[in-house]
mmCIF file of C-alpha atoms and ligand atoms in Angstrom:
data_model
loop_
_atom_site.group_PDB
_atom_site.id
_atom_site.type_symbol
_atom_site.label_atom_id
_atom_site.label_comp_id
_atom_site.label_asym_id
_atom_site.label_seq_id
_atom_site.Cartn_x
_atom_site.Cartn_y
_atom_site.Cartn_z
ATOM 1 C CA MET A 5 8.679 -5.803 3.857
ATOM 2 C CA SER A 6 7.913 -2.353 2.444
ATOM 3 C CA ILE A 7 10.611 -0.416 0.599
ATOM 4 C CA LEU A 8 10.358 2.114 3.423
ATOM 5 C CA ASP A 9 12.047 -0.398 5.725
ATOM 6 C CA ARG A 10 15.242 -0.353 3.657
ATOM 7 C CA ARG A 11 18.068 2.083 4.268
ATOM 8 C CA VAL A 12 18.429 3.275 0.672
ATOM 9 C CA VAL A 13 15.950 3.408 -2.225
ATOM 10 C CA LEU A 14 17.461 4.065 -5.667
ATOM 11 C CA VAL A 15 15.144 5.310 -8.405
ATOM 12 C CA THR A 16 16.091 5.066 -12.079
ATOM 13 C CA GLY A 17 14.512 4.919 -15.549
ATOM 14 C CA LYS A 18 14.803 6.535 -18.975
ATOM 15 C CA GLY A 19 15.349 10.319 -18.989
ATOM 16 C CA GLY A 20 12.105 12.252 -18.534
ATOM 17 C CA VAL A 21 9.903 9.339 -17.403
ATOM 18 C CA GLY A 22 9.370 10.809 -13.943
ATOM 19 C CA LYS A 23 12.323 9.671 -11.818
ATOM 20 C CA THR A 24 12.431 12.906 -9.834
ATOM 21 C CA THR A 25 8.659 12.922 -9.343
ATOM 22 C CA ILE A 26 8.587 9.300 -8.151
ATOM 23 C CA SER A 27 11.650 9.816 -5.906
ATOM 24 C CA ALA A 28 9.847 12.755 -4.306
ATOM 25 C CA LEU A 29 6.692 10.662 -3.819
ATOM 26 C CA ILE A 30 8.574 7.818 -2.131
ATOM 27 C CA ALA A 31 10.436 10.260 0.104
ATOM 28 C CA LEU A 32 7.232 12.112 0.992
ATOM 29 C CA ARG A 33 5.423 8.894 1.777
ATOM 30 C CA ALA A 34 8.206 7.796 4.143
ATOM 31 C CA ALA A 35 8.324 11.217 5.826
ATOM 32 C CA ARG A 36 4.561 11.167 6.352
ATOM 33 C CA ALA A 37 4.965 7.714 7.909
ATOM 34 C CA GLY A 38 7.183 9.363 10.531
ATOM 35 C CA LYS A 39 10.620 8.628 9.096
ATOM 36 C CA ARG A 40 13.447 11.117 8.825
ATOM 37 C CA VAL A 41 14.147 11.084 5.120
ATOM 38 C CA LEU A 42 16.925 12.426 2.930
ATOM 39 C CA LEU A 43 16.213 12.734 -0.785
ATOM 40 C CA CYS A 44 19.475 12.958 -2.752
ATOM 41 C CA GLU A 45 19.690 14.273 -6.269
ATOM 42 C CA THR A 46 22.816 13.268 -8.185
ATOM 43 C CA SER A 47 25.261 14.912 -10.595
ATOM 44 C CA GLY A 48 24.516 18.385 -9.240
ATOM 45 C CA VAL A 49 20.859 18.460 -10.366
ATOM 46 C CA THR A 50 18.552 20.562 -8.122
ATOM 47 C CA GLN A 51 14.959 19.993 -9.194
ATOM 48 C CA VAL A 52 13.549 18.819 -5.882
ATOM 49 C CA PRO A 53 13.328 22.073 -3.868
ATOM 50 C CA PRO A 54 11.151 23.822 -6.505
ATOM 51 C CA LEU A 55 8.953 20.710 -6.722
ATOM 52 C CA PHE A 56 8.152 21.280 -3.052
ATOM 53 C CA GLY A 57 7.779 25.019 -3.591
ATOM 54 C CA VAL A 58 10.989 25.751 -1.675
ATOM 55 C CA SER A 59 13.787 27.945 -2.919
ATOM 56 C CA GLY A 60 17.359 26.909 -2.257
ATOM 57 C CA ARG A 61 19.681 24.465 -3.839
ATOM 58 C CA GLY A 62 23.044 23.060 -3.154
ATOM 59 C CA TYR A 63 25.163 20.635 -1.322
ATOM 60 C CA GLU A 64 23.752 21.314 2.156
ATOM 61 C CA ALA A 65 20.503 19.578 3.142
ATOM 62 C CA VAL A 66 17.362 21.764 3.066
ATOM 63 C CA GLU A 67 14.061 20.769 4.670
ATOM 64 C CA VAL A 68 11.304 20.745 2.038
ATOM 65 C CA ALA A 69 8.518 19.099 4.094
ATOM 66 C CA PRO A 70 8.223 17.902 7.701
ATOM 67 C CA ARG A 71 10.979 15.300 8.312
ATOM 68 C CA LEU A 72 11.987 15.454 4.634
ATOM 69 C CA HIS A 73 15.333 16.970 3.633
ATOM 70 C CA THR A 74 16.944 17.109 0.235
ATOM 71 C CA LEU A 75 20.436 17.715 -1.042
ATOM 72 C CA SER A 76 22.144 17.584 -4.389
ATOM 73 C CA ILE A 77 25.347 15.590 -4.661
ATOM 74 C CA THR A 78 28.033 16.718 -7.046
ATOM 75 C CA SER A 79 30.936 14.398 -7.571
ATOM 76 C CA GLU A 80 33.386 17.314 -7.265
ATOM 77 C CA ALA A 81 32.225 18.213 -3.761
ATOM 78 C CA ALA A 82 31.987 14.537 -2.791
ATOM 79 C CA ILE A 83 35.510 13.826 -4.081
ATOM 80 C CA GLU A 84 36.781 16.760 -2.078
ATOM 81 C CA ASP A 85 35.005 15.481 1.066
ATOM 82 C CA TYR A 86 36.376 12.008 0.577
ATOM 83 C CA ILE A 87 39.959 13.018 -0.059
ATOM 84 C CA VAL A 88 39.938 15.664 2.651
ATOM 85 C CA MET A 89 38.745 12.944 5.035
ATOM 86 C CA GLN A 90 41.801 10.903 4.094
ATOM 87 C CA LEU A 91 44.269 13.797 3.874
ATOM 88 C CA ARG A 92 42.794 15.922 6.690
ATOM 89 C CA PHE A 93 43.737 19.226 5.032
ATOM 90 C CA ARG A 94 41.447 20.966 2.572
ATOM 91 C CA ARG A 95 44.269 23.238 1.395
ATOM 92 C CA LEU A 96 46.393 20.240 0.587
ATOM 93 C CA TYR A 97 43.498 18.780 -1.408
ATOM 94 C CA LYS A 98 43.215 21.996 -3.430
ATOM 95 C CA MET A 99 46.977 22.085 -4.001
ATOM 96 C CA VAL A 100 47.322 18.473 -5.025
ATOM 97 C CA PHE A 101 44.052 17.421 -6.628
ATOM 98 C CA ARG A 102 42.591 20.516 -8.180
ATOM 99 C CA ASN A 103 45.688 21.768 -9.923
ATOM 100 C CA ARG A 104 45.988 21.712 -13.691
ATOM 101 C CA VAL A 105 48.240 18.694 -13.743
ATOM 102 C CA VAL A 106 46.547 16.208 -11.429
ATOM 103 C CA GLY A 107 42.891 17.295 -11.875
ATOM 104 C CA PRO A 108 42.402 15.800 -15.340
ATOM 105 C CA PHE A 109 43.838 12.458 -14.186
ATOM 106 C CA ILE A 110 41.199 12.203 -11.487
ATOM 107 C CA ASP A 111 38.476 12.858 -14.047
ATOM 108 C CA ALA A 112 39.916 10.101 -16.235
ATOM 109 C CA VAL A 113 39.596 7.281 -13.677
ATOM 110 C CA PRO A 114 36.664 5.251 -15.055
ATOM 111 C CA GLY A 115 33.587 5.304 -12.864
ATOM 112 C CA LEU A 116 35.258 7.388 -10.156
ATOM 113 C CA HIS A 117 32.662 10.165 -10.286
ATOM 114 C CA ASP A 118 29.843 7.620 -9.947
ATOM 115 C CA LEU A 119 31.538 5.715 -7.161
ATOM 116 C CA ILE A 120 32.264 8.872 -5.241
ATOM 117 C CA GLN A 121 28.563 9.855 -5.369
ATOM 118 C CA LEU A 122 27.482 6.418 -4.148
ATOM 119 C CA GLY A 123 30.220 6.730 -1.534
ATOM 120 C CA LYS A 124 28.713 10.004 -0.355
ATOM 121 C CA VAL A 125 25.314 8.307 0.103
ATOM 122 C CA PHE A 126 27.120 5.453 1.872
ATOM 123 C CA ASP A 127 28.627 7.966 4.327
ATOM 124 C CA LEU A 128 25.248 9.629 4.862
ATOM 125 C CA GLU A 129 23.714 6.220 5.562
ATOM 126 C CA ARG A 130 26.304 5.566 8.247
ATOM 127 C CA THR A 131 25.990 8.943 9.956
ATOM 128 C CA ARG A 132 24.798 8.497 13.551
ATOM 129 C CA ILE A 133 23.594 11.102 16.014
ATOM 130 C CA ASN A 134 23.620 9.912 19.633
ATOM 131 C CA GLY A 135 23.941 6.377 18.335
ATOM 132 C CA ARG A 136 20.858 6.653 16.124
ATOM 133 C CA PRO A 137 21.025 6.924 12.318
ATOM 134 C CA GLU A 138 20.625 10.539 11.254
ATOM 135 C CA TRP A 139 18.418 9.340 8.374
ATOM 136 C CA ASP A 140 15.868 6.523 8.601
ATOM 137 C CA LEU A 141 15.707 6.351 4.815
ATOM 138 C CA ILE A 142 17.737 7.820 1.951
ATOM 139 C CA VAL A 143 16.044 8.069 -1.445
ATOM 140 C CA VAL A 144 18.396 8.567 -4.397
ATOM 141 C CA ASP A 145 17.113 10.167 -7.599
ATOM 142 C CA ALA A 146 19.696 8.282 -9.666
ATOM 143 C CA PRO A 147 20.916 9.078 -13.184
ATOM 144 C CA ALA A 148 18.994 7.732 -16.207
ATOM 145 C CA THR A 149 19.068 4.029 -17.046
ATOM 146 C CA GLY A 150 22.443 3.335 -18.705
ATOM 147 C CA HIS A 151 24.334 5.717 -16.460
ATOM 148 C CA GLY A 152 22.348 4.485 -13.448
ATOM 149 C CA LEU A 153 23.555 0.975 -14.169
ATOM 150 C CA THR A 154 27.224 1.990 -14.463
ATOM 151 C CA MET A 155 26.817 3.916 -11.220
ATOM 152 C CA LEU A 156 25.498 0.819 -9.445
ATOM 153 C CA ALA A 157 28.336 -1.241 -10.914
ATOM 154 C CA SER A 158 31.013 1.343 -10.018
ATOM 155 C CA PRO A 159 32.059 -0.163 -6.644
ATOM 156 C CA ARG A 160 32.803 -3.520 -8.321
ATOM 157 C CA ALA A 161 34.546 -1.752 -11.207
ATOM 158 C CA MET A 162 36.832 0.037 -8.733
ATOM 159 C CA MET A 163 37.519 -3.208 -6.870
ATOM 160 C CA ASP A 164 38.544 -4.872 -10.141
ATOM 161 C CA LEU A 165 40.723 -1.906 -11.049
ATOM 162 C CA THR A 166 42.568 -1.633 -7.743
ATOM 163 C CA VAL A 167 42.633 -5.307 -6.597
ATOM 164 C CA SER A 168 43.726 -4.282 -3.067
ATOM 165 C CA GLY A 169 44.565 -1.259 -0.941
ATOM 166 C CA PRO A 170 42.457 1.506 0.640
ATOM 167 C CA PHE A 171 40.468 2.344 -2.525
ATOM 168 C CA HIS A 172 39.637 -1.327 -2.963
ATOM 169 C CA ASP A 173 38.537 -1.717 0.656
ATOM 170 C CA ASN A 174 36.434 1.424 0.515
ATOM 171 C CA ALA A 175 34.740 0.293 -2.712
ATOM 172 C CA HIS A 176 34.104 -3.078 -1.102
ATOM 173 C CA ASP A 177 32.328 -1.470 1.866
ATOM 174 C CA VAL A 178 30.224 0.607 -0.524
ATOM 175 C CA ALA A 179 29.371 -2.467 -2.635
ATOM 176 C CA MET A 180 28.223 -4.331 0.488
ATOM 177 C CA LEU A 181 25.526 -1.721 1.136
ATOM 178 C CA TYR A 182 24.212 -1.508 -2.429
ATOM 179 C CA GLU A 183 24.284 -5.236 -3.072
ATOM 180 C CA ASP A 184 22.302 -6.057 0.071
ATOM 181 C CA PRO A 185 18.592 -6.434 -0.792
ATOM 182 C CA ALA A 186 17.692 -6.107 2.886
ATOM 183 C CA ARG A 187 19.167 -2.588 2.962
ATOM 184 C CA THR A 188 18.883 -1.322 -0.605
ATOM 185 C CA ALA A 189 15.874 -1.306 -2.932
ATOM 186 C CA LEU A 190 15.743 -0.314 -6.575
ATOM 187 C CA LEU A 191 12.675 1.157 -8.292
ATOM 188 C CA LEU A 192 12.431 1.342 -12.074
ATOM 189 C CA VAL A 193 10.188 4.024 -13.544
ATOM 190 C CA SER A 194 8.638 3.635 -16.996
ATOM 191 C CA LEU A 195 5.947 5.095 -19.225
ATOM 192 C CA PRO A 196 3.289 3.196 -21.203
ATOM 193 C CA GLU A 197 5.253 3.748 -24.421
ATOM 194 C CA ASP A 198 7.439 1.391 -26.369
ATOM 195 C CA MET A 199 10.865 3.070 -25.955
ATOM 196 C CA PRO A 200 10.765 3.543 -22.166
ATOM 197 C CA LEU A 201 9.349 0.022 -21.777
ATOM 198 C CA LYS A 202 12.196 -1.409 -23.870
ATOM 199 C CA GLU A 203 14.717 0.465 -21.755
ATOM 200 C CA THR A 204 13.155 -0.849 -18.567
ATOM 201 C CA GLU A 205 13.214 -4.428 -19.871
ATOM 202 C CA GLU A 206 16.838 -4.066 -21.002
ATOM 203 C CA LEU A 207 17.940 -2.543 -17.719
ATOM 204 C CA HIS A 208 16.201 -5.296 -15.781
ATOM 205 C CA GLU A 209 18.009 -7.862 -17.926
ATOM 206 C CA ARG A 210 21.411 -6.173 -17.626
ATOM 207 C CA LEU A 211 21.188 -5.823 -13.849
ATOM 208 C CA GLY A 212 22.326 -9.438 -13.559
ATOM 209 C CA ALA A 213 23.140 -10.274 -9.957
ATOM 210 C CA LEU A 214 21.642 -6.960 -8.820
ATOM 211 C CA ARG A 215 18.196 -7.868 -10.188
ATOM 212 C CA GLY A 216 17.094 -8.979 -6.724
ATOM 213 C CA LEU A 217 17.237 -5.341 -5.600
ATOM 214 C CA VAL A 218 14.269 -4.383 -7.777
ATOM 215 C CA ARG A 219 11.278 -3.968 -5.444
ATOM 216 C CA GLY A 220 8.881 -2.225 -7.770
ATOM 217 C CA LEU A 221 8.155 -1.047 -11.291
ATOM 218 C CA VAL A 222 6.319 2.237 -11.711
ATOM 219 C CA LEU A 223 4.124 2.804 -14.746
ATOM 220 C CA ASN A 224 3.917 6.590 -14.758
ATOM 221 C CA GLU A 225 1.543 8.931 -16.580
ATOM 222 C CA VAL A 226 -1.343 6.491 -16.923
ATOM 223 C CA HIS A 227 -4.437 8.115 -18.464
ATOM 224 C CA PRO A 228 -7.909 7.202 -17.220
ATOM 225 C CA SER A 229 -10.126 5.147 -19.510
ATOM 226 C CA PRO A 230 -12.502 7.387 -21.536
ATOM 227 C CA VAL A 231 -15.450 5.146 -20.629
ATOM 228 C CA PRO A 232 -16.084 3.250 -17.402
ATOM 229 C CA ASP A 233 -16.799 -0.078 -19.135
ATOM 230 C CA PRO A 234 -14.576 -0.463 -22.226
ATOM 231 C CA ALA A 235 -15.787 -3.997 -23.082
ATOM 232 C CA ARG A 236 -19.445 -2.930 -23.086
ATOM 233 C CA PHE A 237 -18.556 0.146 -25.151
ATOM 234 C CA GLN A 238 -16.737 -2.000 -27.743
ATOM 235 C CA ALA A 239 -19.750 -4.293 -27.982
ATOM 236 C CA LEU A 240 -22.098 -1.364 -28.632
ATOM 237 C CA TYR A 241 -19.656 0.485 -30.898
ATOM 238 C CA PRO A 242 -20.659 -0.893 -34.377
ATOM 239 C CA ALA A 243 -24.357 -0.156 -33.853
ATOM 240 C CA LEU A 244 -23.603 3.274 -32.401
ATOM 241 C CA ARG A 245 -21.371 4.151 -35.302
ATOM 242 C CA ALA A 246 -23.873 2.939 -37.937
ATOM 243 C CA GLY A 247 -26.556 5.187 -36.489
ATOM 244 C CA ALA A 248 -24.374 8.261 -35.831
ATOM 245 C CA ASP A 249 -24.277 11.550 -37.749
ATOM 246 C CA ALA A 250 -20.977 13.413 -38.417
ATOM 247 C CA ALA A 251 -20.760 14.914 -34.912
ATOM 248 C CA GLY A 252 -21.616 11.568 -33.355
ATOM 249 C CA ARG A 253 -18.902 9.826 -35.388
ATOM 250 C CA GLU A 254 -16.341 12.389 -34.308
ATOM 251 C CA ALA A 255 -17.283 11.886 -30.661
ATOM 252 C CA LEU A 256 -16.969 8.131 -31.133
ATOM 253 C CA ASP A 257 -13.533 8.556 -32.742
ATOM 254 C CA ILE A 258 -12.362 10.510 -29.704
ATOM 255 C CA ALA A 259 -13.585 7.763 -27.401
ATOM 256 C CA GLU A 260 -12.040 5.127 -29.660
ATOM 257 C CA SER A 261 -8.562 6.709 -29.599
ATOM 258 C CA GLY A 262 -8.794 6.972 -25.819
ATOM 259 C CA LEU A 263 -9.690 3.292 -25.685
ATOM 260 C CA LEU A 264 -6.691 2.429 -27.847
ATOM 261 C CA ARG A 265 -4.485 4.219 -25.355
ATOM 262 C CA THR A 266 -6.125 2.305 -22.511
ATOM 263 C CA ALA A 267 -5.362 -0.936 -24.383
ATOM 264 C CA ARG A 268 -1.703 0.140 -24.863
ATOM 265 C CA GLN A 269 -1.460 0.922 -21.154
ATOM 266 C CA ASP A 270 -2.909 -2.494 -20.283
ATOM 267 C CA ALA A 271 -0.329 -4.122 -22.572
ATOM 268 C CA ALA A 272 2.453 -2.074 -20.949
ATOM 269 C CA ARG A 273 1.322 -3.235 -17.503
ATOM 270 C CA VAL A 274 1.441 -6.850 -18.704
ATOM 271 C CA ARG A 275 4.974 -6.345 -20.128
ATOM 272 C CA LEU A 276 6.245 -4.876 -16.878
ATOM 273 C CA GLY A 277 4.384 -7.522 -14.871
ATOM 274 C CA ALA A 278 6.319 -10.224 -16.739
ATOM 275 C CA LEU A 279 9.547 -8.944 -15.127
ATOM 276 C CA GLY A 280 8.371 -10.117 -11.703
ATOM 277 C CA PRO A 281 8.386 -7.238 -9.190
ATOM 278 C CA PRO A 282 5.072 -5.522 -8.351
ATOM 279 C CA VAL A 283 3.851 -2.881 -10.829
ATOM 280 C CA VAL A 284 2.086 0.282 -9.672
ATOM 281 C CA ASP A 285 0.265 2.837 -11.824
ATOM 282 C CA VAL A 286 0.792 6.552 -11.280
ATOM 283 C CA PRO A 287 -1.899 8.643 -13.012
ATOM 284 C CA PHE A 288 -1.136 11.400 -15.494
ATOM 285 C CA LEU A 289 -2.223 14.717 -14.002
ATOM 286 C CA PHE A 290 -2.809 16.560 -17.296
ATOM 287 C CA ARG A 291 -0.287 19.235 -16.388
ATOM 288 C CA ARG A 292 3.518 19.376 -16.201
ATOM 289 C CA ASP A 293 4.189 22.028 -13.574
ATOM 290 C CA LEU A 294 3.835 19.713 -10.602
ATOM 291 C CA GLY A 295 4.024 21.151 -7.086
ATOM 292 C CA PRO A 296 3.257 20.113 -3.493
ATOM 293 C CA ALA A 297 -0.519 19.781 -4.119
ATOM 294 C CA GLN A 298 0.052 17.452 -7.104
ATOM 295 C CA LEU A 299 2.543 15.354 -5.147
ATOM 296 C CA ALA A 300 -0.041 14.976 -2.387
ATOM 297 C CA ALA A 301 -2.622 13.906 -4.989
ATOM 298 C CA LEU A 302 -0.262 11.262 -6.444
ATOM 299 C CA LEU A 303 0.803 9.905 -3.052
ATOM 300 C CA PRO A 304 -1.824 7.112 -2.756
ATOM 301 C CA SER A 305 -0.554 5.494 -5.958
ATOM 302 C CA VAL A 306 2.816 4.550 -4.384
ATOM 303 C CA GLU A 307 1.261 3.456 -1.085
ATOM 304 C CA SER A 308 1.601 -0.274 -1.820
ATOM 305 C CA LEU A 309 5.338 -0.268 -2.611
HETATM 306 N N1 ADP B 1 2.220 11.554 -13.372
HETATM 307 C C1 ADP B 1 2.542 12.740 -13.910
HETATM 308 N N2 ADP B 1 1.566 13.603 -14.325
HETATM 309 C C2 ADP B 1 1.891 14.791 -14.876
HETATM 310 N N3 ADP B 1 3.143 15.232 -15.070
HETATM 311 C C3 ADP B 1 4.145 14.425 -14.677
HETATM 312 C C4 ADP B 1 3.927 13.147 -14.073
HETATM 313 N N4 ADP B 1 5.122 12.595 -13.789
HETATM 314 C C5 ADP B 1 6.066 13.472 -14.193
HETATM 315 N N5 ADP B 1 5.488 14.578 -14.715
HETATM 316 C C6 ADP B 1 6.149 15.761 -15.283
HETATM 317 O O1 ADP B 1 6.934 15.303 -16.363
HETATM 318 C C7 ADP B 1 8.198 15.977 -16.406
HETATM 319 C C8 ADP B 1 9.340 14.962 -16.235
HETATM 320 O O2 ADP B 1 9.250 14.378 -14.944
HETATM 321 P P1 ADP B 1 10.545 14.221 -14.008
HETATM 322 O O3 ADP B 1 10.099 13.605 -12.718
HETATM 323 O O4 ADP B 1 11.301 15.484 -13.924
HETATM 324 O O5 ADP B 1 11.342 13.138 -14.876
HETATM 325 P P2 ADP B 1 12.882 12.683 -14.812
HETATM 326 O O6 ADP B 1 13.390 12.986 -13.435
HETATM 327 O O7 ADP B 1 12.827 11.219 -15.106
HETATM 328 O O8 ADP B 1 13.590 13.437 -15.872
HETATM 329 C C9 ADP B 1 8.162 16.996 -15.284
HETATM 330 O O9 ADP B 1 7.692 18.218 -15.814
HETATM 331 C C10 ADP B 1 7.127 16.419 -14.323
HETATM 332 O O10 ADP B 1 6.507 17.431 -13.551
HETATM 333 MG MG1 MG B 2 15.029 14.162 -12.876
#
């Protein structure tokens, strides 16, 4: 079963490893496969529209490609939605919850901001139009590793905190969605470098009972090998070097450092492979200002997930 057949795909990894890029790729792939897709950014971040060359940001969904919409969740807006749904009156919400006395107490409830964002995605997942889900797939560009983990654990944390009552029941419903491997998939993004790899291994370990949600590990920014046949090159290397002049030696050094990187990447792939879920490579594009054309070029690399 492909990750596209789930209801929700959560993407996390160390800051800067390419979570937003990979989330966009997964969402784009699903949209091109004919699904209606919603790509959610969290904590008020709005990097997706510019990635698709579209202006606009905010809490309302914008279409960035055929069948692909994006929106940015902020916990403030989601809290307001949630409480207004319970209280029915937005003015009452403003009076009671956003005043100077009560506001800070809301912010102090542990994990509430995370839970409320997951709760927003939960509501979006349930939204039906003429009996049909509004979204075939929701991709969540989740916060970086440690925070991503507390976010995933937030429904259980709220259930422990409240024991019973409406908050408990709501958190339970939310937990049921995110703990169901048939409906929710988790993708971990990493780079072929020691620190991000360590973080991925630690996160995988700390996921505990949620480990079964992990459907793929993405090794991002993989450089091509400097020579097509590294083993043959290594075999010829000593003789080449012995016969080379200064320029030749410099050229060989360049190739050699590229080969070292290839070896590090191979080792990284083995480390990730040891965790169990399938590993896919996403090539480095030798530029940082990615746009729609670059996303299209990277698309085949996530095809097997
Ligand atoms: N495979 C890649 N090739 C080239 N640049 C990349 C690649 N993946 C990510 N980037 C760039 O690296 C930077 C960080 O990626 P981003 O997806 O924003 O990471 P995160 O969301 O984890 O912080 C961005 O400038 C992005 O365009
Ligand atoms: Mg990001």
